[in-house]
GROMACS .gro file of C-alpha atoms in nm:
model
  442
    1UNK     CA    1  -7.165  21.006 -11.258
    2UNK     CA    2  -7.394  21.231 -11.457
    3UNK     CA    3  -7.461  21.577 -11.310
    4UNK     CA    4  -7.856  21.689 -11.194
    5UNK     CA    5  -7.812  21.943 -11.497
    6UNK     CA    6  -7.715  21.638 -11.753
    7UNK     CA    7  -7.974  21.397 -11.597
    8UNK     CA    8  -8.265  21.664 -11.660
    9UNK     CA    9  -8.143  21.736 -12.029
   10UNK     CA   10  -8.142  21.404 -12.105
   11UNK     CA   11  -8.506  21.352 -11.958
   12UNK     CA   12  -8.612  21.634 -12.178
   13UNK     CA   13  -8.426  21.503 -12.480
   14UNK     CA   14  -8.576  21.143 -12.450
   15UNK     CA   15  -8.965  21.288 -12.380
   16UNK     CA   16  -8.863  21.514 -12.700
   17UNK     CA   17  -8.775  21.215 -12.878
   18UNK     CA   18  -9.002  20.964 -12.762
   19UNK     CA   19  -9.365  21.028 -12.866
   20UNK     CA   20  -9.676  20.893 -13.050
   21UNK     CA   21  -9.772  20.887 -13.376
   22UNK     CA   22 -10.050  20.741 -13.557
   23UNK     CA   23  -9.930  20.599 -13.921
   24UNK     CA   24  -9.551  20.653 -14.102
   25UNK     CA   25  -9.438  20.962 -13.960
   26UNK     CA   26  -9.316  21.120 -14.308
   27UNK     CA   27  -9.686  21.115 -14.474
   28UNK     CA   28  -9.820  21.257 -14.116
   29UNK     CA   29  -9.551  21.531 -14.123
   30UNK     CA   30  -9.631  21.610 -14.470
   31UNK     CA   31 -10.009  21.578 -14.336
   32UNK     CA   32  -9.933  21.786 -14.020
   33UNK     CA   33  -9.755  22.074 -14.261
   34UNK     CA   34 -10.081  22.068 -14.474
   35UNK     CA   35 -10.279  22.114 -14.154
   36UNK     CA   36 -10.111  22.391 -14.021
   37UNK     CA   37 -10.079  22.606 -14.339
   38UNK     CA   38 -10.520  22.591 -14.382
   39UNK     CA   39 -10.507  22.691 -14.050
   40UNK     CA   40 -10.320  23.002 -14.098
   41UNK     CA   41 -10.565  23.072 -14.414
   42UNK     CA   42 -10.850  23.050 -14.173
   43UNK     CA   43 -11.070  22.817 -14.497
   44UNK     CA   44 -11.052  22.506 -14.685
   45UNK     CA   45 -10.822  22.628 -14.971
   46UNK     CA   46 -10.877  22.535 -15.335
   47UNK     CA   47 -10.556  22.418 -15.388
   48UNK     CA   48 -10.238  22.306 -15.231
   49UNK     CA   49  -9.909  22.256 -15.334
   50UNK     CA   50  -9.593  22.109 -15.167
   51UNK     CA   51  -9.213  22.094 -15.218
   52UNK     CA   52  -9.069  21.757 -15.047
   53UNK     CA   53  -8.736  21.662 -14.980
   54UNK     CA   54  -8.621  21.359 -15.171
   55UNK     CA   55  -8.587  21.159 -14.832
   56UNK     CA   56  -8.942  21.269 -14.728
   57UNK     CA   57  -9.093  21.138 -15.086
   58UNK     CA   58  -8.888  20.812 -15.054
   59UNK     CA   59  -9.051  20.734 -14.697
   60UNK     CA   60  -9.410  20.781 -14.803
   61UNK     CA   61  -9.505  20.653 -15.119
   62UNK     CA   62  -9.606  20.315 -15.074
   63UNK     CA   63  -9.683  20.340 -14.669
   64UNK     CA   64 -10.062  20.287 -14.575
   65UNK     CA   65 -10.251  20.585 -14.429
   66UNK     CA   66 -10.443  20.477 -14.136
   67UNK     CA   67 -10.814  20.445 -14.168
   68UNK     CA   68 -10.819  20.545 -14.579
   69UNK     CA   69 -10.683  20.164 -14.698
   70UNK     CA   70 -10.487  20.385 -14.925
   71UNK     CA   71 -10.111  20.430 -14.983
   72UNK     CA   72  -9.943  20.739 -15.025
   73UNK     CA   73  -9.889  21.127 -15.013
   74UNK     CA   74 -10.191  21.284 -15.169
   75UNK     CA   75 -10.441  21.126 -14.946
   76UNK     CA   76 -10.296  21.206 -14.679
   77UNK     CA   77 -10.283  21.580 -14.782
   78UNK     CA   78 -10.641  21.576 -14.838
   79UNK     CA   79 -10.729  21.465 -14.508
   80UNK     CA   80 -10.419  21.696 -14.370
   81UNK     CA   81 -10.658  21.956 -14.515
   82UNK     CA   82 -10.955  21.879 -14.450
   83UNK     CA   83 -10.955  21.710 -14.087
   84UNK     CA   84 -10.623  21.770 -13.995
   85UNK     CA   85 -10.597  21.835 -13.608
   86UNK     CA   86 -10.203  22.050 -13.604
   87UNK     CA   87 -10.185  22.043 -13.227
   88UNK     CA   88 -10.225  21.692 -13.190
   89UNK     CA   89  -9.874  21.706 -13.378
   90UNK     CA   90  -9.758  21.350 -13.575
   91UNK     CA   91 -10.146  21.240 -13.458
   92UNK     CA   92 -10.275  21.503 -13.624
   93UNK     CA   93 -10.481  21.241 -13.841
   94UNK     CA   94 -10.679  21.104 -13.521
   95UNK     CA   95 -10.997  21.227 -13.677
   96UNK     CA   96 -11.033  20.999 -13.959
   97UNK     CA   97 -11.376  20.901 -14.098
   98UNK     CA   98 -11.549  20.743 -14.352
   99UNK     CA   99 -11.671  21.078 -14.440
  100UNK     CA  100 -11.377  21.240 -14.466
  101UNK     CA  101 -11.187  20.985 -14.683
  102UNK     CA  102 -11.489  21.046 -14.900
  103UNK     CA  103 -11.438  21.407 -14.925
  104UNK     CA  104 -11.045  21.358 -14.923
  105UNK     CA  105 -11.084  21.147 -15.263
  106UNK     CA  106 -11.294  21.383 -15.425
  107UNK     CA  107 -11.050  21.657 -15.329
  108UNK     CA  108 -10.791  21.462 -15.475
  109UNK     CA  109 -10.972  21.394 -15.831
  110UNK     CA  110 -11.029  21.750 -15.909
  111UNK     CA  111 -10.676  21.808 -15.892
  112UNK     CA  112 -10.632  22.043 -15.609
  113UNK     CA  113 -10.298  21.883 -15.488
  114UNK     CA  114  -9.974  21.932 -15.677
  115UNK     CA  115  -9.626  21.792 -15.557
  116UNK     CA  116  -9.282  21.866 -15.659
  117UNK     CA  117  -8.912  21.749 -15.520
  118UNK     CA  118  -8.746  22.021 -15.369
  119UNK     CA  119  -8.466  22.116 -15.535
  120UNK     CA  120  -8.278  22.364 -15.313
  121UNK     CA  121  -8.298  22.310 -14.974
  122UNK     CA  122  -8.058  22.100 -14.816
  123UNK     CA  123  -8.213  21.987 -14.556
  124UNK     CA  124  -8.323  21.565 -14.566
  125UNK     CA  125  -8.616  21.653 -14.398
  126UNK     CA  126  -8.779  21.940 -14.557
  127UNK     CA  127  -9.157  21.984 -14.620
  128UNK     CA  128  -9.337  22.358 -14.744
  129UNK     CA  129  -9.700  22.376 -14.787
  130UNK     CA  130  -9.839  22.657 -15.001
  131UNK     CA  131 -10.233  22.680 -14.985
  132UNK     CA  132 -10.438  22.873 -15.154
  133UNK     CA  133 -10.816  23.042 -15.226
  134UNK     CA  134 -10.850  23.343 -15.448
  135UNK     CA  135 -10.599  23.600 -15.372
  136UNK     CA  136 -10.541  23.447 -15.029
  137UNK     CA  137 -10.255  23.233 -14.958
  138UNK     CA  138 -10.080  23.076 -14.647
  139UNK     CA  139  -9.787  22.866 -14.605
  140UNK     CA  140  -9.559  22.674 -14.345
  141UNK     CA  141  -9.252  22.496 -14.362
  142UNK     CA  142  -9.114  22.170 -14.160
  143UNK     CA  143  -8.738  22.135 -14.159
  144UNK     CA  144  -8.473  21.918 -13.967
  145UNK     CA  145  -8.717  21.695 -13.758
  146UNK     CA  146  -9.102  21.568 -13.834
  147UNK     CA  147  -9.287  21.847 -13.618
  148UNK     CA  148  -9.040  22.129 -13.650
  149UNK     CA  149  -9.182  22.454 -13.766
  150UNK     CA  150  -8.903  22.707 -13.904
  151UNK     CA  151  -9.142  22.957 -14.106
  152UNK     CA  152  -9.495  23.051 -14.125
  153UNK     CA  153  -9.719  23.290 -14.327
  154UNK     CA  154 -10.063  23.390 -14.287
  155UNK     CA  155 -10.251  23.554 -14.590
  156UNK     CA  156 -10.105  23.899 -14.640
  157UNK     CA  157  -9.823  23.867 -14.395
  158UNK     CA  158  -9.438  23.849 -14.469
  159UNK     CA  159  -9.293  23.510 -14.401
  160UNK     CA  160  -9.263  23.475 -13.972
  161UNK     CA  161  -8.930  23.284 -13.830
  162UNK     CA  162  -9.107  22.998 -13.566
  163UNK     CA  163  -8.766  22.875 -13.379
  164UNK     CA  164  -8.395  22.845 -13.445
  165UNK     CA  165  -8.294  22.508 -13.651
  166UNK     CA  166  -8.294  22.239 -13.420
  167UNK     CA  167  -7.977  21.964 -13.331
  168UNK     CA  168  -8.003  21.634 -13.465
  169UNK     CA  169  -8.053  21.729 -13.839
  170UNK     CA  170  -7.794  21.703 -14.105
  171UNK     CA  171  -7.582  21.932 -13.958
  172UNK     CA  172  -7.319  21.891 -13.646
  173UNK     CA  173  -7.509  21.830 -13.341
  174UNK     CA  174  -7.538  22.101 -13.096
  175UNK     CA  175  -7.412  22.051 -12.723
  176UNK     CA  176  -7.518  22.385 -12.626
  177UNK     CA  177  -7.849  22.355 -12.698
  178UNK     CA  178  -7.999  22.222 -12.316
  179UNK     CA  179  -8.245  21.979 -12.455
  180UNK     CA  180  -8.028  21.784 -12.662
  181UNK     CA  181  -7.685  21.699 -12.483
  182UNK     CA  182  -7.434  21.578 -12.685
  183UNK     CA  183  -7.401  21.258 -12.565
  184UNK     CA  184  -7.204  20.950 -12.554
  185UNK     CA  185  -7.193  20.540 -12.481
  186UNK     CA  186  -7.100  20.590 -12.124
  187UNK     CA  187  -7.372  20.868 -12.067
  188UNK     CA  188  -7.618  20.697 -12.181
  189UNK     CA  189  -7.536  20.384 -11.992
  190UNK     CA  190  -7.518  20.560 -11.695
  191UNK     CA  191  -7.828  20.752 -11.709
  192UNK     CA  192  -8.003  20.420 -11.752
  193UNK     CA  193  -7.852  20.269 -11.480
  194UNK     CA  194  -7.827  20.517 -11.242
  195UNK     CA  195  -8.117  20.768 -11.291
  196UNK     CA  196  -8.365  20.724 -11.022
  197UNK     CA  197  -8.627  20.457 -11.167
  198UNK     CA  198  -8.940  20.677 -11.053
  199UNK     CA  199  -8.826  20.943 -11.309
  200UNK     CA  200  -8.832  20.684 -11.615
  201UNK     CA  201  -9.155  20.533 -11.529
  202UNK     CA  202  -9.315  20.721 -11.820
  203UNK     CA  203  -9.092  20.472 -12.079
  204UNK     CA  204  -9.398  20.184 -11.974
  205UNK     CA  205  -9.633  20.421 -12.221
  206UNK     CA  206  -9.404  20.279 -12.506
  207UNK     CA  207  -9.475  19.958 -12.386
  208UNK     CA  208  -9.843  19.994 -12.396
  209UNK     CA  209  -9.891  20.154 -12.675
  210UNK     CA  210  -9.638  19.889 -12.934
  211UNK     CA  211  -9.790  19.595 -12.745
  212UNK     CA  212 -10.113  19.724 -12.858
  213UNK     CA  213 -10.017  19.725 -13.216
  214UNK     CA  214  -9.814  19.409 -13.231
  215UNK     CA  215 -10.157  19.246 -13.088
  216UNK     CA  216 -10.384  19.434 -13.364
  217UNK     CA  217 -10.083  19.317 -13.627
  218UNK     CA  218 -10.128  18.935 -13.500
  219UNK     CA  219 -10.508  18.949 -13.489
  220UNK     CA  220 -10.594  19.119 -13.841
  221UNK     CA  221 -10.452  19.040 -14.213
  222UNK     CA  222 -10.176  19.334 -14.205
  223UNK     CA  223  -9.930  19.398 -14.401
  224UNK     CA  224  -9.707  19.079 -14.563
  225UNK     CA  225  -9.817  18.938 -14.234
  226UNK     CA  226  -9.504  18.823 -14.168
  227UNK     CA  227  -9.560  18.811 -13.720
  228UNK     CA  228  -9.867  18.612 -13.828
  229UNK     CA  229  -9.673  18.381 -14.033
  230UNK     CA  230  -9.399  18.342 -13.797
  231UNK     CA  231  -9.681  18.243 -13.517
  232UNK     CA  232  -9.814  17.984 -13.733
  233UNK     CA  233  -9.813  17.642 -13.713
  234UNK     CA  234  -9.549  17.664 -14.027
  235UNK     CA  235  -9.370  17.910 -13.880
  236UNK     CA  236  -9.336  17.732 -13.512
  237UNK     CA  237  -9.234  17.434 -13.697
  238UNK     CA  238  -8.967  17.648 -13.885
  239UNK     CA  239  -8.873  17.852 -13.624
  240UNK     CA  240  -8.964  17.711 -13.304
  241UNK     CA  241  -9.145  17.868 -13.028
  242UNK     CA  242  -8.882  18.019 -12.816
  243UNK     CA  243  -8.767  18.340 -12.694
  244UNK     CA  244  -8.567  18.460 -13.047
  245UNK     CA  245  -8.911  18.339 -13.231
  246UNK     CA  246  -9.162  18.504 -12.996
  247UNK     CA  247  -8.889  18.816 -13.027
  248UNK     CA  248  -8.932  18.865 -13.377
  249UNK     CA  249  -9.239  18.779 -13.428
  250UNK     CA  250  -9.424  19.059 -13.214
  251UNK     CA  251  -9.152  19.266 -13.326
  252UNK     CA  252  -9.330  19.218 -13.723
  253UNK     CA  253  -9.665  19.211 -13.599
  254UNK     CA  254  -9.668  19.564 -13.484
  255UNK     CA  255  -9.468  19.665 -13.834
  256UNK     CA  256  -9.695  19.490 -14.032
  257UNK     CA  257  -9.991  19.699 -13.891
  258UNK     CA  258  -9.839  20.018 -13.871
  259UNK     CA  259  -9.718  19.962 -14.247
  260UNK     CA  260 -10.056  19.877 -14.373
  261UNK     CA  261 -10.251  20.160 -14.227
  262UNK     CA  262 -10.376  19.999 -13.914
  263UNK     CA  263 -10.545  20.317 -13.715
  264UNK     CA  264 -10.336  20.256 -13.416
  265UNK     CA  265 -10.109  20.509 -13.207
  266UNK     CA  266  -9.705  20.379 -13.203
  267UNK     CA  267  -9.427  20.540 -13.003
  268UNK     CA  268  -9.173  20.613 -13.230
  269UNK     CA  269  -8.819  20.695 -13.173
  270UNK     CA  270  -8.647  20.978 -13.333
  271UNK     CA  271  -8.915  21.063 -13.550
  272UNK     CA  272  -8.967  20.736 -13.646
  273UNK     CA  273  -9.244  20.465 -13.554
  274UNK     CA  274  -9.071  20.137 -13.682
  275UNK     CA  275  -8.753  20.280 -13.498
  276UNK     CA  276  -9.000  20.325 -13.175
  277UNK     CA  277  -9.112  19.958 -13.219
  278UNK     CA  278  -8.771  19.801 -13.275
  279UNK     CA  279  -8.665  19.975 -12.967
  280UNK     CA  280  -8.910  19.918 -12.774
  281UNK     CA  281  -9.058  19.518 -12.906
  282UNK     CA  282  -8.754  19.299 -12.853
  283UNK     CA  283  -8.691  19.445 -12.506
  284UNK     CA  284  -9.035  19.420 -12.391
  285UNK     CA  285  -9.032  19.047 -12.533
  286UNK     CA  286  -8.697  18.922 -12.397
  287UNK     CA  287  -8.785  19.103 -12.056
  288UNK     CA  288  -9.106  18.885 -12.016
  289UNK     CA  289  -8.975  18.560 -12.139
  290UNK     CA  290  -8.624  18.618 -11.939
  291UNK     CA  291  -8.881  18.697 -11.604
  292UNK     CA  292  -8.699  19.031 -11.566
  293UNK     CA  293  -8.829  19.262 -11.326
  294UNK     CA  294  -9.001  19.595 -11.366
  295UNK     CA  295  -8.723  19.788 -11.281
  296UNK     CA  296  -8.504  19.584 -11.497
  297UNK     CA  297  -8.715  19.606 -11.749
  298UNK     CA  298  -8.783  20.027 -11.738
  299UNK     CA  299  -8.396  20.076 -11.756
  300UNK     CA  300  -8.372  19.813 -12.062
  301UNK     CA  301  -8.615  20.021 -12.242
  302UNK     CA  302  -8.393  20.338 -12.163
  303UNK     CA  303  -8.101  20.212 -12.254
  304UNK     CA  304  -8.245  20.051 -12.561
  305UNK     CA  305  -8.416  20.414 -12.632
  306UNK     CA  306  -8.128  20.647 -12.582
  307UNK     CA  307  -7.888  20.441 -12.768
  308UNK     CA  308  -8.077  20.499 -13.054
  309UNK     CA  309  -8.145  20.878 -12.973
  310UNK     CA  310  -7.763  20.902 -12.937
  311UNK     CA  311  -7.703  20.742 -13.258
  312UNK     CA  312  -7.912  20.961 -13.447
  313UNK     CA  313  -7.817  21.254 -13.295
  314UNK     CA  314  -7.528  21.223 -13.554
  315UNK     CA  315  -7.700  21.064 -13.854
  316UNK     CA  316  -7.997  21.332 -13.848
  317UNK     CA  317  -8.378  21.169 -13.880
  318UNK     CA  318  -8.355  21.075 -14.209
  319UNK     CA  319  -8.108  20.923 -14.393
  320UNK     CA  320  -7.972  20.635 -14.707
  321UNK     CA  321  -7.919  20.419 -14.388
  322UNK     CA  322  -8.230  20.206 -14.281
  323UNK     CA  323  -8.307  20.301 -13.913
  324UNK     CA  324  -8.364  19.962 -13.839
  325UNK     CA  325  -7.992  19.972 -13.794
  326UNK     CA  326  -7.952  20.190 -13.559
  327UNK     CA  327  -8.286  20.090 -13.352
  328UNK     CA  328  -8.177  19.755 -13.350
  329UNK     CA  329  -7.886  19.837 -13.220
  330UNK     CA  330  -8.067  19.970 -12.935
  331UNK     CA  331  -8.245  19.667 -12.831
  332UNK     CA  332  -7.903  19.468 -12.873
  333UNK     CA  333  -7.784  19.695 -12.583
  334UNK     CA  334  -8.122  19.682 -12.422
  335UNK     CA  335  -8.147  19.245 -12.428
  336UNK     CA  336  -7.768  19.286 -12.305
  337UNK     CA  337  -7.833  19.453 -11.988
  338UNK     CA  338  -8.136  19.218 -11.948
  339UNK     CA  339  -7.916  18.960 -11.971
  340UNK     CA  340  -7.663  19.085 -11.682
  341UNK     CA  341  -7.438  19.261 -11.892
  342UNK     CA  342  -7.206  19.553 -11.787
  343UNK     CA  343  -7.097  19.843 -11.946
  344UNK     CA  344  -6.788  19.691 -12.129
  345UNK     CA  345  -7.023  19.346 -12.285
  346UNK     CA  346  -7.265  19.662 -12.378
  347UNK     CA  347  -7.052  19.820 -12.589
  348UNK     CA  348  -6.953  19.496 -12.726
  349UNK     CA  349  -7.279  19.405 -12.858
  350UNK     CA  350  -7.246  19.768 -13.008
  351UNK     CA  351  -6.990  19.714 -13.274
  352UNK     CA  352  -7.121  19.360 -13.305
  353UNK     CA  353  -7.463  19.538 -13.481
  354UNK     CA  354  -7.228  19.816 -13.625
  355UNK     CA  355  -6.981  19.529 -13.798
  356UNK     CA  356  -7.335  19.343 -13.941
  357UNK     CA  357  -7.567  19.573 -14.044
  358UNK     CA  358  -7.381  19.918 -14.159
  359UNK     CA  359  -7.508  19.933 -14.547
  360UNK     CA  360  -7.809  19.803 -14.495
  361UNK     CA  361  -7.999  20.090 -14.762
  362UNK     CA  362  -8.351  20.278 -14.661
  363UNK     CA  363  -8.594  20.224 -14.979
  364UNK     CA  364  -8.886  20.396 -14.850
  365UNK     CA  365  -9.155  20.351 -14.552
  366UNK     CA  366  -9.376  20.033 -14.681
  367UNK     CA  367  -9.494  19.699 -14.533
  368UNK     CA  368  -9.190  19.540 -14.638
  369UNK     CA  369  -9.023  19.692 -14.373
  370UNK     CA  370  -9.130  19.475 -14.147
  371UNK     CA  371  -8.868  19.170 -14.320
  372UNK     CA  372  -8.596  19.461 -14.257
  373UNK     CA  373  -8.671  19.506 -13.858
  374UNK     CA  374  -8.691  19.128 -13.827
  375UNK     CA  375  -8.349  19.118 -13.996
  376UNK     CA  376  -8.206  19.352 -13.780
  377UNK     CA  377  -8.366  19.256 -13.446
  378UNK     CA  378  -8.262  18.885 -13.522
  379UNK     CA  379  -7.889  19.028 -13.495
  380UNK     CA  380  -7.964  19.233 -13.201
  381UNK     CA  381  -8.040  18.895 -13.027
  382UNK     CA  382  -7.751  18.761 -13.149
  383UNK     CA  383  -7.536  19.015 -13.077
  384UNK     CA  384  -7.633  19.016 -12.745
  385UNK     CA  385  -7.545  18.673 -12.729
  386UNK     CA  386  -7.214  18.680 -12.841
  387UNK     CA  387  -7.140  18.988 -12.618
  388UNK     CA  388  -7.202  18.758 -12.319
  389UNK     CA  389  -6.997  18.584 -12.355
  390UNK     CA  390  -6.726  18.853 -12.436
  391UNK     CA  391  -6.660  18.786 -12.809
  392UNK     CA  392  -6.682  19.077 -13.039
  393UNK     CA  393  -6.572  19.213 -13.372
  394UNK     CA  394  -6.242  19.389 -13.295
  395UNK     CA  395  -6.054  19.687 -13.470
  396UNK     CA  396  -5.880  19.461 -13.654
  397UNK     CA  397  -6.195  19.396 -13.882
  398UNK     CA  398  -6.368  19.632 -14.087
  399UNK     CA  399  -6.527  20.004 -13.955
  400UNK     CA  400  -6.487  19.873 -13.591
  401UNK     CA  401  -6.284  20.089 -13.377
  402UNK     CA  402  -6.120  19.972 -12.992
  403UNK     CA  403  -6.335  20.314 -12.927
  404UNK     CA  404  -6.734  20.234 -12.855
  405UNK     CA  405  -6.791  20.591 -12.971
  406UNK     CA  406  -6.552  20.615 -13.240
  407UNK     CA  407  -6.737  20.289 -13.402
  408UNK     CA  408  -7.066  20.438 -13.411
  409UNK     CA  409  -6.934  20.794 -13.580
  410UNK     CA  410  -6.782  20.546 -13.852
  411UNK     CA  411  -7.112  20.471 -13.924
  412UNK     CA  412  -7.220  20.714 -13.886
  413UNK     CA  413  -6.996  20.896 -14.159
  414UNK     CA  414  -7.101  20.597 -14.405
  415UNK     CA  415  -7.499  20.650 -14.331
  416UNK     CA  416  -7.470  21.032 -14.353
  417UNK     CA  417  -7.231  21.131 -14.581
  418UNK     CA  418  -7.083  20.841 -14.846
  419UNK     CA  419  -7.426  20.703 -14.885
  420UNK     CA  420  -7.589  20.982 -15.037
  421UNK     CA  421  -7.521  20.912 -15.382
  422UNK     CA  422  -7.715  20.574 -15.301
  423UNK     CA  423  -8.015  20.749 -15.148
  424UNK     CA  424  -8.044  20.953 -15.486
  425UNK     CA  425  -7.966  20.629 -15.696
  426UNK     CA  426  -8.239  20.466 -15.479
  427UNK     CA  427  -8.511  20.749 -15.550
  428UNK     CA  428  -8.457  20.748 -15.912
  429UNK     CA  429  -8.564  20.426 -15.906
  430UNK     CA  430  -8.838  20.442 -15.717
  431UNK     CA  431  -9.005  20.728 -15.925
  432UNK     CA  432  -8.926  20.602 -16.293
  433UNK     CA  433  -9.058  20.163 -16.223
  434UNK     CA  434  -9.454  20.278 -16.383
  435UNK     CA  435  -9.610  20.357 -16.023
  436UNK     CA  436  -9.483  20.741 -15.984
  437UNK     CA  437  -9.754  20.876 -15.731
  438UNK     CA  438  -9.968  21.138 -15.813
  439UNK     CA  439 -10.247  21.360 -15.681
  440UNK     CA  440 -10.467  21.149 -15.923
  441UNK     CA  441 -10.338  20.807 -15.724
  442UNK     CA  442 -10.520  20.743 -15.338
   0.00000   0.00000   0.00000
């Protein structure tokens, strides 16, 4: 049994990782750096330039920016700049108008905005944002997670330390740290099972808010519109109209509009909003179709949730690995306890998603996406299945390990570490097809 101390770290760590954001959550970081920086010059600067980490550039150049129907970094800069609301954190866009995509467009055109790949930092999530009017200049820099400040600088000031670096970047995770445990299958079981359900209430919010988008994704032209498609009359007669169909398509609905730009809030997961909805969207689904009760349904979610948290407490926020993986492998876990399953048929469906889907490459945030959730939440579901009924991938095939936990730190070694010459491979050639973004592109 977990202790009152772990119980209330791991509350703090999921409310920490669980939170809203309106758009792709790299462009609104980058967008949320801008922000902050004018705000320590106290103006609208004349010009602005940024040094992105490779991972951050990969994850926002062909994304739509909600309420512009443009794609990409530089408009969201402008409006960073220009509207930019820093306490609202990865909403700090809420404030979009006509207006202001007007004056963002014209700040883009006189070539105010300059972007570069950063070239020394580490860090896979690294943003700096260096404004400037006259002889003035500010700057602030996001490192190791989306809304992270590590240094500031107001106009005639030396460069100000904001907090220490926190776990759950690239390097080792930090058990000492109190909000961020370091934690571990049977933990995180336990917490979801045992935790009093009154305390976890506040997971329903996820709920709300990725139903909400997954309805806005089935009702408007988003995206591929590959939910839509899949609730057709082509796609019923393909797919049918059962659980696994109604699963993933809701599941792509609310991708598809969050890809395209949709101005609608999404609880993400780990810094991520597709993550948040492929937690979150096959759970909700399965729980509603299966008749599962409220309770049932709260500690699904959980689970689902902190499986992912847990998972990417090791593989840092950004990564060559698409997080589809490792959300997915959350709502395998989540649609297992829904199911009945116990702790061991739980860990089963674990390195059932670890044995599939390890390799599956990030290529960047974009509306395609949406084909890779539905790829991975269709193995969740299956997964799931098989774990059931107590068949699994054993040790004796491929990364899989008899441990739970040893399993997902083999993948976790292959997303972090042995895939980063295919991250770099994958940016190259993203930046040299003919559509490198620049501050002259919306």
């Amino acid at each position: 049994m977990l202790t009152h101390d772990q119980t209330q770290s791991i509350l703090q760590l999921i409310h920490k990782q669980v939170v809203p954001a309106i758009g792709c959550t790299e462009p609104a970081a980058v967008a949320l750096c801008a922000a902050r920086a004018r705000q320590l010059l106290g103006t609208t600067p004349e010009h602005i330039e940024l040094w992105l980490s490779a991972n951050i550039l990969k994850n926002a150049m062909g994304v739509g920016i909600p309420g512009t129907n443009r794609v990409g970094l530089p408009i969201a800069i402008a409006l960073g700049v220009l509207i930019g609301r820093p306490e609202r954190e990865l909403e700090v866009l809420c404030e979009i108008t006509p207006e202001a995509v007007t004056q963002a467009e014209q700040f883009i055109n006189e070539g105010r905005i300059s972007i570069h790949l950063e070239e020394n930092d580490p860090d896979k999530l690294y943003i700096r944002a260096l404004v400037t009017t006259g002889d003035n200049d500010a700057e602030a820099i996001i490192k190791g997670s989306h809304t992270h400040f590590v240094s500031e600088r107001a106009p005639g000031q030396a460069p100000q330390a904001t907090d220490s670096q926190p776990s759950g970047t690239d390097s080792q995770p930090s058990g000492d740290d109190s909000c961020s445990p370091d934690l571990n299958m049977r933990m995180v079981y336990d917490f979801a099972t045992t935790t009093p359900v009154d305390e976890l209430r506040f997971i329903l919010e996820a709920k709300r808010l990725n139903e909400a988008a997954a309805e806005d994704g089935l009702r408007e032209n988003r995206g591929h519109q590959l939910g839509k498609t899949m609730c057709s009359p082509l796609g019923k007669g393909i797919m049918g109209d059962g659980i696994f169909s109604k699963i993933l398509s809701k599941t792509s609905c609310a991708c598809d509009a969050r890809m395209s730009g949709a101005m609608v809030s999404v609880m993400t997961n780990s810094g991520s909003g597709n993550q948040g909805i492929c937690t979150t969207m096959p759970v909700v689904v399965f729980a509603e179709e299966n008749h599962n009760t409220e309770e049932e349904l709260i500690r699904a979610l959980i689970l689902s949730n902190l499986t992912a948290i847990y998972i990417k407490q090791h593989l840092g926020p950004l990564s060559a690995l698409c997080g589809c993986v490792v959300a997915s492998t959350g709502s395998s876990v989540g649609i297992t306890l829904l199911m009945g399953g116990n702790y061991e048929q739980i860990c089963y469906s674990v390195k059932n998603m670890i044995a599939n889907l390890t390799g599956m490459i990030c290529d960047g945030a974009k509306p395609s996406c949406s084909l890779k959730l539905t790829t991975g939440v269709s193995t969740a579901v299956m997964s799931a299945m098989m774990a059931m009924q107590h068949k699994y991938v054993s040790s004796l095939e491929g990364i899989i390990d008899d441990d739970v936990d040893q399993s997902i730190r083999n993948l976790v070694a292959i997303g972090r570490d042995s895939m980063n010459a295919t991250d770099r491979c994958v940016l190259d050639i993203m930046t040299h097809k003919g559509n490198k973004p620049s501050a002259n592109k919306g």
